[in-house]
Short mmCIF file of C-alpha atoms in Angstrom, two decimals:
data_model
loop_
_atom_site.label_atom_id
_atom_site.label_comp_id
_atom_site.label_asym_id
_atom_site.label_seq_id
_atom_site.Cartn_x
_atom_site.Cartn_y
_atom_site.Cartn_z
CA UNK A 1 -18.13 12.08 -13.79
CA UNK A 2 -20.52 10.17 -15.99
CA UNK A 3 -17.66 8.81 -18.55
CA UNK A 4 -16.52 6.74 -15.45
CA UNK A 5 -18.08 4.08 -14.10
CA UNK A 6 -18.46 4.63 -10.42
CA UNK A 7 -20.51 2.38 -8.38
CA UNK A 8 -24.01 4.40 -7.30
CA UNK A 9 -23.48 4.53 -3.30
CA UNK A 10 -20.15 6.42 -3.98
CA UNK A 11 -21.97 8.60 -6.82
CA UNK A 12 -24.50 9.23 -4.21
CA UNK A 13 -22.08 10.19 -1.90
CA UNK A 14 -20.53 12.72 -4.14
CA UNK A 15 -23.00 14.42 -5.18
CA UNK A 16 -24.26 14.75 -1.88
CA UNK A 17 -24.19 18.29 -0.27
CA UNK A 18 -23.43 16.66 3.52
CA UNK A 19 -20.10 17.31 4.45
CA UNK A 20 -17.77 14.22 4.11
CA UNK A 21 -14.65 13.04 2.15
CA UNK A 22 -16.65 12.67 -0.98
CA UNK A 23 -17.96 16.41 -0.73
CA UNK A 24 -14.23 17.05 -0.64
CA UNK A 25 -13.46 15.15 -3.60
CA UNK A 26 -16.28 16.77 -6.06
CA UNK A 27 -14.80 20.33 -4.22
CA UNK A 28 -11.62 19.45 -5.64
CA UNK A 29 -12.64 18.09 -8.97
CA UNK A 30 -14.90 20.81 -9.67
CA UNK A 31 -11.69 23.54 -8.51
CA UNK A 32 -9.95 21.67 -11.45
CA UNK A 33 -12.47 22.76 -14.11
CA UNK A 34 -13.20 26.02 -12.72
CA UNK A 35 -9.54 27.08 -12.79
CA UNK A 36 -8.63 29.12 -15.73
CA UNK A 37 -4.57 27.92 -15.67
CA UNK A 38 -5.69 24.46 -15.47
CA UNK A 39 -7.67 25.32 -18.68
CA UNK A 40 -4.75 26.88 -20.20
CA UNK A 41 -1.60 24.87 -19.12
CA UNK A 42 -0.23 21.70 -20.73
CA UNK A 43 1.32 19.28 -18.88
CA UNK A 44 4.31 19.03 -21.32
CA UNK A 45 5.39 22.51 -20.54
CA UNK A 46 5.15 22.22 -16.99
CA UNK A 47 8.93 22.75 -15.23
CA UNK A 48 9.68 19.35 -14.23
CA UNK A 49 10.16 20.68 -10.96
CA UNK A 50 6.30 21.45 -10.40
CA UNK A 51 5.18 18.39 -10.58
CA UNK A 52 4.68 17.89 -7.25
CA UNK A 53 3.86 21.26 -6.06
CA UNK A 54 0.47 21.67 -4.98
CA UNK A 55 0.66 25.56 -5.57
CA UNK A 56 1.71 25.54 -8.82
CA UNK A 57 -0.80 27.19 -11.25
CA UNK A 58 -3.20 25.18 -12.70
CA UNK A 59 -1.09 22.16 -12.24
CA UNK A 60 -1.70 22.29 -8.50
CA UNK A 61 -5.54 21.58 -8.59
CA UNK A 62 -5.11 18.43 -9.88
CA UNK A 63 -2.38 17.06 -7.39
CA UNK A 64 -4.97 18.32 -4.80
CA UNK A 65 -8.00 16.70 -6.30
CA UNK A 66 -5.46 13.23 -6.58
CA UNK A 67 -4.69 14.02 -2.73
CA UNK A 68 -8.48 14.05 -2.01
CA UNK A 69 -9.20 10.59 -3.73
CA UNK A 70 -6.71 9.07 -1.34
CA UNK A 71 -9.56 9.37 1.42
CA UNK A 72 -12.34 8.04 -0.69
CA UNK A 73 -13.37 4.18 -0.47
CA UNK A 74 -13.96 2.77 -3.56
CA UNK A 75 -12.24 5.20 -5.92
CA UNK A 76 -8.43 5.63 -6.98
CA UNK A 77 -6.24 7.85 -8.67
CA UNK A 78 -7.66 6.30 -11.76
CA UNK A 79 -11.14 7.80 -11.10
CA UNK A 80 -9.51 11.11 -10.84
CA UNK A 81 -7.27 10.95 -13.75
CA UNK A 82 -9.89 9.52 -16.38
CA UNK A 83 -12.75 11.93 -14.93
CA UNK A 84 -10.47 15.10 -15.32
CA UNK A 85 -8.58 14.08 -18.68
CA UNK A 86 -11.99 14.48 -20.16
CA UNK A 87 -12.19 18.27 -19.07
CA UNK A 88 -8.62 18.79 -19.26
CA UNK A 89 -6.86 16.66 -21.43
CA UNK A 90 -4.41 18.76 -22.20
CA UNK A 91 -3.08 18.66 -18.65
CA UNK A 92 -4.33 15.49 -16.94
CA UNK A 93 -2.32 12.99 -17.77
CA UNK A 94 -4.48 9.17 -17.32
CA UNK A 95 -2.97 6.91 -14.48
CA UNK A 96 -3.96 3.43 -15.12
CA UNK A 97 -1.66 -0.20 -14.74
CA UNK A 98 -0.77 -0.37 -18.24
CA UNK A 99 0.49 3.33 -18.71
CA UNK A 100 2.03 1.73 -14.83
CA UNK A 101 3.55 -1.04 -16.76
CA UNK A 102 4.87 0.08 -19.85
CA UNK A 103 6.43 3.18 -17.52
CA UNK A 104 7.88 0.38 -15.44
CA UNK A 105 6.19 2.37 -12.69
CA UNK A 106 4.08 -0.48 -11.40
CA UNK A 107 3.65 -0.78 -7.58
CA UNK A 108 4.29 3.36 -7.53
CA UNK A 109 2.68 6.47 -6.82
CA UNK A 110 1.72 8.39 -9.39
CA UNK A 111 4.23 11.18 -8.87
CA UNK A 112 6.53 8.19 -10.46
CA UNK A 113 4.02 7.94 -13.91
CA UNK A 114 3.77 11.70 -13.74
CA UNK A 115 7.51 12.16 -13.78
CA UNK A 116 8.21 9.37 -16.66
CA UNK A 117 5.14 10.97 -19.14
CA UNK A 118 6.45 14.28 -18.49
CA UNK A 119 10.10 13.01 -19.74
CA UNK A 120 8.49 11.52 -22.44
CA UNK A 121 6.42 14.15 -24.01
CA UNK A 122 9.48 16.25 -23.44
CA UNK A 123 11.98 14.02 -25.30
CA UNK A 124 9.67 12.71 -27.99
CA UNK A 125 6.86 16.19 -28.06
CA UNK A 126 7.31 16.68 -31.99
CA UNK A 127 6.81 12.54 -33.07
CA UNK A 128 4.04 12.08 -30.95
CA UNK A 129 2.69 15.94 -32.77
CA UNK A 130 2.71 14.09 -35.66
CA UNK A 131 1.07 10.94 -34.95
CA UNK A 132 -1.45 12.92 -33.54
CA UNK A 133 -2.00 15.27 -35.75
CA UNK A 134 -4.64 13.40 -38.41
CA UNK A 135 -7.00 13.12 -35.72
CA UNK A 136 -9.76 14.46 -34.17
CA UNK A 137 -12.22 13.72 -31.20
CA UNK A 138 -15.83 13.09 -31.35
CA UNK A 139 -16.41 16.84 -30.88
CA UNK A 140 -13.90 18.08 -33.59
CA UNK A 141 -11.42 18.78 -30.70
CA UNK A 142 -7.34 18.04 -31.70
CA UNK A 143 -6.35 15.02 -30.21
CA UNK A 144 -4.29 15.77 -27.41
CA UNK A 145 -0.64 14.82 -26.62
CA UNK A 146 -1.41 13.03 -23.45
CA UNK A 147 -4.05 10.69 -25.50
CA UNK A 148 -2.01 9.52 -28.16
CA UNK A 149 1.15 8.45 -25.62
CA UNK A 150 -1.60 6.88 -24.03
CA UNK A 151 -2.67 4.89 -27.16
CA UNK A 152 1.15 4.26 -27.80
CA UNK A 153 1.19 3.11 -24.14
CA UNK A 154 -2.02 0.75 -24.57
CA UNK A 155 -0.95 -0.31 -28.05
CA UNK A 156 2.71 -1.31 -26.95
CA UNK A 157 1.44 -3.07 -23.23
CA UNK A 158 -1.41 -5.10 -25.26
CA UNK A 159 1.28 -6.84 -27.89
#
């Protein structure tokens, strides 16, 4: 949760073992990494269909960890999706206005963003392969498929 900036009194609140909406949030973040599909499964080659089913394997944690934030003061779907693409990047797709805007998603849920990436990395999977495919993270790690339509999306929206 540390490569997000959230204010302390929520981080308090979090990490706190009382029981509250926050509690339920960490619950459902923490489900997220300790799920072995979640580890395994990409988002690309999830059946468009599942992506907004809440049982689906792997998949299914995250939707209910984006359901949890929707109680929380102070912390979006944002949060969520920036926290978790660091653990899963392979699956978590980042939800932020300018992936919103250059989507032409802005003013919708994130089932809307969700729906347009997942189109995308289906229709255009092998270019965005080789974009991607020079680099490397910080810890040697291949740069995900997710990150570098992200960086397409943030290069494109900043122009």
């Amino acid at each position: 949760m540390l490569s997000y900036p959230i204010p302390t009194k929520v981080l308090q609140q979090l990490l706190s073992d009382e029981a509250s909406k926050y509690r339920t949030l960490r619950e459902a973040l923490e489900q997220v990494v300790a799920d072995d599909q979640a580890r395994t499964t990409t988002f690309a080659d999830l059946p468009a269909d599942s992506l907004r089913d809440r049982s689906a394997p792997g998949w299914g944690t995250v939707l209910r960890a984006l359901d949890a934030v929707q109680e929380c003061e102070h912390l979006t779907s944002v949060a969520v999706t920036k926290i978790l693409h660091r653990k899963r990047p392979n699956l978590v797709p980042i939800v932020d206005s300018r992936l919103r805007s250059f989507y032409g998603v802005s003013g919708m849920g994130y089932a809307a963003l969700f729906d347009r990436i997942h189109e995308d990395l289906r229709r255009s999977g092998q270019l965005i392969d080789e974009l991607r495919s020079d680099y490397r993270l910080e810890n040697g790690n291949p740069m995900s498929a997710l990150r570098a339509l992200d960086i397409v999306a943030w290069m494109a929206e900043k122009k």
